PDB file of C-alpha atoms in Angstrom:
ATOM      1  CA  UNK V   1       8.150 -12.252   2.732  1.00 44.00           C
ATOM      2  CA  UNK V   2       6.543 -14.910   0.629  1.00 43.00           C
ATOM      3  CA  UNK V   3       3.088 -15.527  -0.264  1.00 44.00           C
ATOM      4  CA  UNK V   4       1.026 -18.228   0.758  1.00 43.00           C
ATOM      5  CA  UNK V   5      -1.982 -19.367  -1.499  1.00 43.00           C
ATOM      6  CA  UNK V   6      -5.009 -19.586   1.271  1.00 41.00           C
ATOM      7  CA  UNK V   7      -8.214 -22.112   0.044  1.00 42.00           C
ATOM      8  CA  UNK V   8     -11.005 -19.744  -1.548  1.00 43.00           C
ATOM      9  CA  UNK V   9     -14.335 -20.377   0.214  1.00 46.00           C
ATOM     10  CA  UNK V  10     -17.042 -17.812   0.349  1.00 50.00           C
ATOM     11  CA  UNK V  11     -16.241 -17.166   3.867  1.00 55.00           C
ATOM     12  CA  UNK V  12     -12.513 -17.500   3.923  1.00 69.00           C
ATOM     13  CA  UNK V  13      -9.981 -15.213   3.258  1.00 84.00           C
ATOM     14  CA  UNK V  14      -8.683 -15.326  -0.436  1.00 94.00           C
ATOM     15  CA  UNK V  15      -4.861 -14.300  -1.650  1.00 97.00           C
ATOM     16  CA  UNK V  16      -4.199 -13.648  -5.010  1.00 97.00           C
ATOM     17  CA  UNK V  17      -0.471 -12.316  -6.442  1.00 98.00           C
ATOM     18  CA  UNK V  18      -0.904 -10.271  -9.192  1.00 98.00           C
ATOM     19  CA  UNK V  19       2.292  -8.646 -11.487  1.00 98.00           C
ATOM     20  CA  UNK V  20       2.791  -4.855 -10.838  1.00 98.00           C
ATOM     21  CA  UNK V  21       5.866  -3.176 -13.052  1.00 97.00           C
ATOM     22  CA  UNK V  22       8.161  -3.336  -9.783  1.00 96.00           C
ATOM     23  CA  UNK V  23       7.851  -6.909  -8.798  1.00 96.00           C
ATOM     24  CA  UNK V  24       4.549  -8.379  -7.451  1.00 97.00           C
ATOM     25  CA  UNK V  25       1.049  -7.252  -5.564  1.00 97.00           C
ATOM     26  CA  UNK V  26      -0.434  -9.703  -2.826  1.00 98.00           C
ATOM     27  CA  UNK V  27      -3.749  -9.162  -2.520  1.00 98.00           C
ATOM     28  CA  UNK V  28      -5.752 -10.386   0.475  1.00 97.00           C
ATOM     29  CA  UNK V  29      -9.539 -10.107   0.832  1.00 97.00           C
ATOM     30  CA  UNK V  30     -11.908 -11.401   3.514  1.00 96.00           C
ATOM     31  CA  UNK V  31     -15.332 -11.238   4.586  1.00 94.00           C
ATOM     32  CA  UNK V  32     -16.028  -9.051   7.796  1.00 92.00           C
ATOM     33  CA  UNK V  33     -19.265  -8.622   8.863  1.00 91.00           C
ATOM     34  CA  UNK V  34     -21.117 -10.043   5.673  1.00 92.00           C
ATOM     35  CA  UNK V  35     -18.845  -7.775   3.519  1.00 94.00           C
ATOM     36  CA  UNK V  36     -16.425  -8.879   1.109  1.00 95.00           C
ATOM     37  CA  UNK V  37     -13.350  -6.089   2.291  1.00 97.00           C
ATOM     38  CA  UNK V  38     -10.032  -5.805   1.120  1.00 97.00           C
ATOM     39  CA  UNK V  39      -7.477  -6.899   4.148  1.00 96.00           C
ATOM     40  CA  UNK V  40      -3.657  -6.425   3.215  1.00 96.00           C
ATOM     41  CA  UNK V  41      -1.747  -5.637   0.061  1.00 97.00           C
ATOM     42  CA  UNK V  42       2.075  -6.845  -0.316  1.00 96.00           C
ATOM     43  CA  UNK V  43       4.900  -5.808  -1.959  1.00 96.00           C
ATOM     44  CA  UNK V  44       6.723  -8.864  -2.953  1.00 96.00           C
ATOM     45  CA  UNK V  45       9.668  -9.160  -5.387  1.00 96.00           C
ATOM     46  CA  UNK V  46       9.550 -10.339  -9.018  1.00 96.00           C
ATOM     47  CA  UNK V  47       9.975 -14.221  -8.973  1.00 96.00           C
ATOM     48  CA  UNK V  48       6.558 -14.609  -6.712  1.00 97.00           C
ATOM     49  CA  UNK V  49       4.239 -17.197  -8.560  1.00 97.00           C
ATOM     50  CA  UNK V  50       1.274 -15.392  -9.744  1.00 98.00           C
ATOM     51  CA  UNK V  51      -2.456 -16.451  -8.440  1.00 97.00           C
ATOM     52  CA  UNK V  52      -5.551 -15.341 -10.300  1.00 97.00           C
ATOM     53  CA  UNK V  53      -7.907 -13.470  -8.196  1.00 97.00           C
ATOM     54  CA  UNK V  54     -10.577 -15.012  -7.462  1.00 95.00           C
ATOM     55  CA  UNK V  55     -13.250 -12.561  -6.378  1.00 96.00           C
ATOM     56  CA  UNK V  56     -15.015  -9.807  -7.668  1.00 96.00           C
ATOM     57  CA  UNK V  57     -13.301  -7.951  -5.151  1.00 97.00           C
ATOM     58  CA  UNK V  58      -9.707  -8.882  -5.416  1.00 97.00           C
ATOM     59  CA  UNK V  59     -10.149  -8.995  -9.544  1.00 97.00           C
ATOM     60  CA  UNK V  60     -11.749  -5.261  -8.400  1.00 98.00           C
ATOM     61  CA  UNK V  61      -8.609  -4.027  -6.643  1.00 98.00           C
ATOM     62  CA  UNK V  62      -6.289  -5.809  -9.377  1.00 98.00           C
ATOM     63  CA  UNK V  63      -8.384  -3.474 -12.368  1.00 98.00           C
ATOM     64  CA  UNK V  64      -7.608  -0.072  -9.838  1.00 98.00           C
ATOM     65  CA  UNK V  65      -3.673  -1.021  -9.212  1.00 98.00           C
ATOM     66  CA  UNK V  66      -2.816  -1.715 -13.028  1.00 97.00           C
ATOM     67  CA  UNK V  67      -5.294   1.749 -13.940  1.00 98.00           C
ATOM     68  CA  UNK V  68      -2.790   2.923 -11.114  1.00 98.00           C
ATOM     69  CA  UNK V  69       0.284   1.460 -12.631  1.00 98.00           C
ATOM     70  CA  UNK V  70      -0.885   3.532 -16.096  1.00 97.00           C
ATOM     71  CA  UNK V  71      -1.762   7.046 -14.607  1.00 97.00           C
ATOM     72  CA  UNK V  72      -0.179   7.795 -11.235  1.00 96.00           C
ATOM     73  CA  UNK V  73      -3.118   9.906 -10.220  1.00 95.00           C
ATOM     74  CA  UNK V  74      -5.658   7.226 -10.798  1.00 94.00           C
ATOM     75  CA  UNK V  75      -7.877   7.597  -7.236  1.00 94.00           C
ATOM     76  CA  UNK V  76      -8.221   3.861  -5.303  1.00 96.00           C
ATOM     77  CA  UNK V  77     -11.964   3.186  -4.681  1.00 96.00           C
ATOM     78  CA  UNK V  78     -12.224   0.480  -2.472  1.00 97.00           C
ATOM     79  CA  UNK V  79     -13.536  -1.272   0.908  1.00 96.00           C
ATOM     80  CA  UNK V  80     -10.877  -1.949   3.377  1.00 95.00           C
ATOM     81  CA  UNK V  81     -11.129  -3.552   6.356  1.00 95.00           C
ATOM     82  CA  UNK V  82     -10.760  -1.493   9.377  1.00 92.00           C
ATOM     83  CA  UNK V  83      -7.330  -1.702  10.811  1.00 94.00           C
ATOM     84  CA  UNK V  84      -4.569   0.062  12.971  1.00 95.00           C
ATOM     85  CA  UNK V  85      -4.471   1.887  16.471  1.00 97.00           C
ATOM     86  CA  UNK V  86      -6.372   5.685  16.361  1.00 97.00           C
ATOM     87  CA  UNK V  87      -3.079   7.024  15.749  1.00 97.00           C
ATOM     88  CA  UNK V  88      -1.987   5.069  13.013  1.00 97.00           C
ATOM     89  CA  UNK V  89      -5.368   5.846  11.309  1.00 96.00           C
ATOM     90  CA  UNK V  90      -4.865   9.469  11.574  1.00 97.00           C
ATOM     91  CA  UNK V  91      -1.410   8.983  10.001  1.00 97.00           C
ATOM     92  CA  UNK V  92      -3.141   7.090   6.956  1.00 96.00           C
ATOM     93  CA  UNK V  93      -5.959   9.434   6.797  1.00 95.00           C
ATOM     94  CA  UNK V  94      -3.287  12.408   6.684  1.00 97.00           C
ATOM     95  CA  UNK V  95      -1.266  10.496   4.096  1.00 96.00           C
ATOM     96  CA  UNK V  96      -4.157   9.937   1.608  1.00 93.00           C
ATOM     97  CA  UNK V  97      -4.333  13.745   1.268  1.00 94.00           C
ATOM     98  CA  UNK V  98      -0.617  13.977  -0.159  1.00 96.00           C
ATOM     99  CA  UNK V  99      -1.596  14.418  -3.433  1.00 96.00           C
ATOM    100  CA  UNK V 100       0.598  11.765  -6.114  1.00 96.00           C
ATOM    101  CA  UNK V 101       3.874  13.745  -7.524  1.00 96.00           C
ATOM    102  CA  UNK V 102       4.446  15.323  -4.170  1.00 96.00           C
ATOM    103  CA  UNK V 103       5.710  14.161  -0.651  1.00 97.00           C
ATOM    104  CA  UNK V 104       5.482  15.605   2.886  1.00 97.00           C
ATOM    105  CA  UNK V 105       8.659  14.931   5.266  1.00 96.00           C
ATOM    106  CA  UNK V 106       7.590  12.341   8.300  1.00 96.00           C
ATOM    107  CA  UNK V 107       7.973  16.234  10.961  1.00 97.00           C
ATOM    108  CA  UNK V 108       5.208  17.792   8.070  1.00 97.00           C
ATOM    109  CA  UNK V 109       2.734  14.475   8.967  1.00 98.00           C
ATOM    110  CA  UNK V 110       3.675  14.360  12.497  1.00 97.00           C
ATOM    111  CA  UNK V 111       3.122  18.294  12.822  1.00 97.00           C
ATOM    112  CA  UNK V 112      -0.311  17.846  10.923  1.00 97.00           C
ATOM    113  CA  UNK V 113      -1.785  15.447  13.367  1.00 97.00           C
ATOM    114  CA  UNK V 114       0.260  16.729  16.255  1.00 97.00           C
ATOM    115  CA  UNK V 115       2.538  13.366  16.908  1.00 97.00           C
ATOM    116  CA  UNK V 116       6.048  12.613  16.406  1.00 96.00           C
ATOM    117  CA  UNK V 117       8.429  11.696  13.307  1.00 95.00           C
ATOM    118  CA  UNK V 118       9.184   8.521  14.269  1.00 94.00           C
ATOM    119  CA  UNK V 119       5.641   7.821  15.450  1.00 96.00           C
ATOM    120  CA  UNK V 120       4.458   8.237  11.997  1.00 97.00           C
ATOM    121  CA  UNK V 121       7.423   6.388  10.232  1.00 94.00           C
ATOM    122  CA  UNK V 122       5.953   3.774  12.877  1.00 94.00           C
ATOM    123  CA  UNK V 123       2.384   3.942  11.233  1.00 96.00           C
ATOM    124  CA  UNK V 124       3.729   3.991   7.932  1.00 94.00           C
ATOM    125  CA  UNK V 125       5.972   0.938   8.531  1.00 92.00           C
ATOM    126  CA  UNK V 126       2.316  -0.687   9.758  1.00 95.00           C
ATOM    127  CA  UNK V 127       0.557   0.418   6.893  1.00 95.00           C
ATOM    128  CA  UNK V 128      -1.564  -2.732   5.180  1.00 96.00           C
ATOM    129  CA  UNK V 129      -2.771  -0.740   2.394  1.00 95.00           C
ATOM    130  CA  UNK V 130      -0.051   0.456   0.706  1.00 92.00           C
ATOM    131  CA  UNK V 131      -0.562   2.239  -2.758  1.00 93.00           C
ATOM    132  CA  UNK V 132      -3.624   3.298  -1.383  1.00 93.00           C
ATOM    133  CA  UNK V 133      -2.467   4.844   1.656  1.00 94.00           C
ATOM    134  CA  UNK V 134       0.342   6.184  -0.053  1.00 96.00           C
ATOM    135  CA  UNK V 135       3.045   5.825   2.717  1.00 95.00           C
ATOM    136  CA  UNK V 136       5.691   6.089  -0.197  1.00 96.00           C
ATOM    137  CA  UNK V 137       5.132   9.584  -0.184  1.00 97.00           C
ATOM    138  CA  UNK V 138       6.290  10.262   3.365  1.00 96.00           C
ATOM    139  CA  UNK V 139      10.490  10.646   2.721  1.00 95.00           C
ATOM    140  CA  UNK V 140      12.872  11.815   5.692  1.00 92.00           C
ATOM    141  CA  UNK V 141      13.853  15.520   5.731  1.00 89.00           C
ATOM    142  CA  UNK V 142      17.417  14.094   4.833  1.00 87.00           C
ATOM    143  CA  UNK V 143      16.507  11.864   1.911  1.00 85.00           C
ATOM    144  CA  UNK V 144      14.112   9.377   0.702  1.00 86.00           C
ATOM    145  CA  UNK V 145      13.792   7.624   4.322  1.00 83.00           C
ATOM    146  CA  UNK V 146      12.857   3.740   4.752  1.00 77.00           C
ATOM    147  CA  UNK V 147      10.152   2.444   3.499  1.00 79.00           C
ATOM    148  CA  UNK V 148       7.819  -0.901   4.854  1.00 77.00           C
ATOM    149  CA  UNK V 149      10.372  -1.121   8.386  1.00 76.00           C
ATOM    150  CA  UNK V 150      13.302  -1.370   6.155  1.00 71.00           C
ATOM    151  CA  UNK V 151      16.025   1.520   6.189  1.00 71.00           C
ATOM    152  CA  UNK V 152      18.897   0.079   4.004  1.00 71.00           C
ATOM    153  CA  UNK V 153      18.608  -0.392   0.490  1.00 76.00           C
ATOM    154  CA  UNK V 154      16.498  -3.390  -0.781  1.00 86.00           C
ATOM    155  CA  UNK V 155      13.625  -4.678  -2.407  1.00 90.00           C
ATOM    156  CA  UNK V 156      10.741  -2.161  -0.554  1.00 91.00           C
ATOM    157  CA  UNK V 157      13.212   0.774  -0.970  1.00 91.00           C
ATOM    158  CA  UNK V 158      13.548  -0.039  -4.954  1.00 93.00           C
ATOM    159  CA  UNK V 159       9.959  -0.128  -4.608  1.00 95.00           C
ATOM    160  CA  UNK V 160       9.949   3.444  -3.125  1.00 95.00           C
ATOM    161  CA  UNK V 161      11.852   4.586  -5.211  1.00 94.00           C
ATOM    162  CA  UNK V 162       9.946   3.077  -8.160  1.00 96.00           C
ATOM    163  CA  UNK V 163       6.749   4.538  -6.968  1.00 97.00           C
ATOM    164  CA  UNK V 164       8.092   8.131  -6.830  1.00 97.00           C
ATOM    165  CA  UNK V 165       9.534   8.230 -10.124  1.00 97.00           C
ATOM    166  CA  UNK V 166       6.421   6.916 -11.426  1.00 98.00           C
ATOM    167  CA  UNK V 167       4.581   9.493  -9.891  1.00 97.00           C
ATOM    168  CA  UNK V 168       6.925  12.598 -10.696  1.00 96.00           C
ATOM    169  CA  UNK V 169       8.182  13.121  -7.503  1.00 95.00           C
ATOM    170  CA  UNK V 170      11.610  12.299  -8.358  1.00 91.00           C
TER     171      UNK V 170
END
């Protein structure tokens, strides 16, 4: 997945690639309903080309991933944009109160909100807020499970796997 640079106006959507100690952050922010909201984050490997923010909002969300980046506990702060079905909003809620260091197996969310395994590995692979709703602390109950729809080793799973270390959980 590449990024694509979208034209900033003050009512158009505005994508800014920032570097994170794993690779790269895209950061997307629109305006919805006269709020400026954040609207996606991507993972994307090391050799994307950087773009300022440019924002209050996106420079906003680049200041609370690199305080992330330095203290795994740091606690995100920021507007999203409403997304996902009711169920995959009760899977993100859920996740969000995994505290950082530790993870919950996908049967310990789905029991939680009363759904399914692979109903909340769904969810998780849907997830536009990632690092935020922390879907890398969801692992299988046989490993560390895929991560962003991919279940072979590659760039989201070395992100994973990046993220958990950083955290203590590994």
């Amino acid at each position: 997945m590449t990024a694509s640079p979208m034209p900033c106006t003050a009512n158009s959507p505005s994508y800014c690639v920032i570097a994170a100690p794993f690779g790269r952050l895209g950061i997307l922010t629109e305006l919805v309903e006269g709020s400026l909201m954040l609207s996606k984050i991507d993972y994307l490997p090391a050799e994307e080309v950087l773009i300022a923010p440019k924002n209050a909002l996106a420079k906003e969300v680049a200041r609370q991933c690199r305080a992330y980046f330095k203290d795994p506990t740091w606690q995100f702060d920021l507007p999203t944009k409403p997304a996902g079905t009711e169920h995959q909003k009760k899977v993100w809620a859920s996740i969000q109160d995994i505290p950082a260091g530790t993870t919950k197996t996908y049967g310990e969310v789905a029991k939680k909100i009363k759904s399914g395994p692979r109903a909340v590995g769904t969810a998780c692979g849907a997830n536009p807020y990632p690092l935020i709703a922390p879907c890398h602390r969801v692992v299988s109950a046989q490993g560390i499970g895929g991560f962003m729809k991919e279940n072979s080793p590659g760039l989201y799973r070395q992100i994973k796997l990046w993220l958990l270390k950083h955290e203590g959980a590994l």
